[in-house]
Amino acid sequence: MSQPRPRLPLRVFDTVQGIYRLAFEHAGVLVRLSWLSAALSVVATAGAAYILPPLLGVDLSGAVSQVIDAAFGAVIAAGVHRFVIHGHRPVSFYYFRATREEALFMIAALLFLAAWVAGNALVSAVLVALGLVRSGEGGALAVNPVAGAISVITLATGLYFTVRASLVFPVITAEHRASFSRAIALTGGRFFGVFGIYFLASLPALAILFLLSGLISPIVFEVKPDQSVAVRPESWWAIGLFQFVGTIIAASISGVTLARTYLAITAGPRIIQAVGTSPGEP
């Protein structure tokens, strides 16, 4: 009778160090994998916001932009995962690929989004039906403390299951299947370690985006005489630039983080000790 495979330890800080190092040393590759899809996403989102409302008579640009972001984000994420896990690099300055793998990435991302939207809508409907949330003076919502507690629990539950199922993306690349059960099995008993990796790995990206938003805010927003804040019509280029750079940073770092976390769990010390070597060579 074969012995069960030993459980490999998850080295949180070593994994985060590997993520930082890979992202820094291979920043050029990550940009090549992402810039074209990021640019197409900005153009498509702007086009949807401009064309759809007068055409349909209703503003669905928000929902459409979510689908657009998922589609082009899937192209970037799949490319980053192939680079980190298999060592596949783009052969030219631009990269765009649409295969079954990208389709699975997009479907998985939309399922995560749909689960969050449906869960929040269901909880909100229940709270309203129970009278725990109602309209107050001036149209403001009056929230019962019980409703606040339920909302916090709902958020924590959603976060828990999101982290537990998040490795479905590297599973698609490494194992060629979209298996949420496999992703949940990989993170079993490792929630806090995986969450810690995600949190620490995201800090530099969040700092860069926060700094960038501070730089462009005076360009995008203006304070009117009545102290209200409005978006400057001529600032479209700054908004597009922020979306472009933000997409590159968010999609690249999240892809590297997910892929390296998967390798840390499945390959253990072999991949951690290889930090700084070519990705795909644990």
mmCIF file of C-alpha atoms in Angstrom, residues 5-6 10 13 23 29 33 43 74 80 95 97 128-129 161 166 190 198 214 218 225 229 232 235 250 257 269 277:
data_model
loop_
_atom_site.group_PDB
_atom_site.id
_atom_site.type_symbol
_atom_site.label_atom_id
_atom_site.label_comp_id
_atom_site.label_asym_id
_atom_site.label_seq_id
_atom_site.Cartn_x
_atom_site.Cartn_y
_atom_site.Cartn_z
ATOM 1 C CA ARG A 5 2.337 12.112 -0.221
ATOM 2 C CA PRO A 6 3.782 14.302 2.552
ATOM 3 C CA LEU A 10 4.045 26.876 2.735
ATOM 4 C CA PHE A 13 7.896 35.146 3.424
ATOM 5 C CA ALA A 23 8.412 40.831 -10.808
ATOM 6 C CA VAL A 29 8.666 40.509 -19.885
ATOM 7 C CA LEU A 33 2.842 40.294 -21.972
ATOM 8 C CA VAL A 43 -10.129 51.554 -25.879
ATOM 9 C CA ALA A 74 -7.642 36.773 -19.025
ATOM 10 C CA VAL A 80 1.832 35.574 -17.068
ATOM 11 C CA TYR A 95 1.665 39.709 -27.154
ATOM 12 C CA ARG A 97 -3.282 35.095 -27.589
ATOM 13 C CA VAL A 128 -34.426 44.837 3.403
ATOM 14 C CA ALA A 129 -37.141 42.181 3.710
ATOM 15 C CA PHE A 161 -14.057 31.267 -0.329
ATOM 16 C CA SER A 166 -8.232 31.446 -6.158
ATOM 17 C CA ARG A 190 -3.468 27.050 4.356
ATOM 18 C CA TYR A 198 -1.645 37.773 -1.312
ATOM 19 C CA GLY A 214 -2.504 61.138 -6.212
ATOM 20 C CA PRO A 218 -5.552 67.291 -9.710
ATOM 21 C CA PRO A 225 -17.543 77.257 -6.531
ATOM 22 C CA VAL A 229 -16.247 67.931 -7.157
ATOM 23 C CA ARG A 232 -12.793 67.646 -16.026
ATOM 24 C CA SER A 235 -8.977 64.763 -18.541
ATOM 25 C CA ALA A 250 -2.682 44.621 -11.284
ATOM 26 C CA THR A 257 1.394 35.957 -7.125
ATOM 27 C CA PRO A 269 11.243 24.097 -1.161
ATOM 28 C CA THR A 277 16.338 31.565 -11.586
#
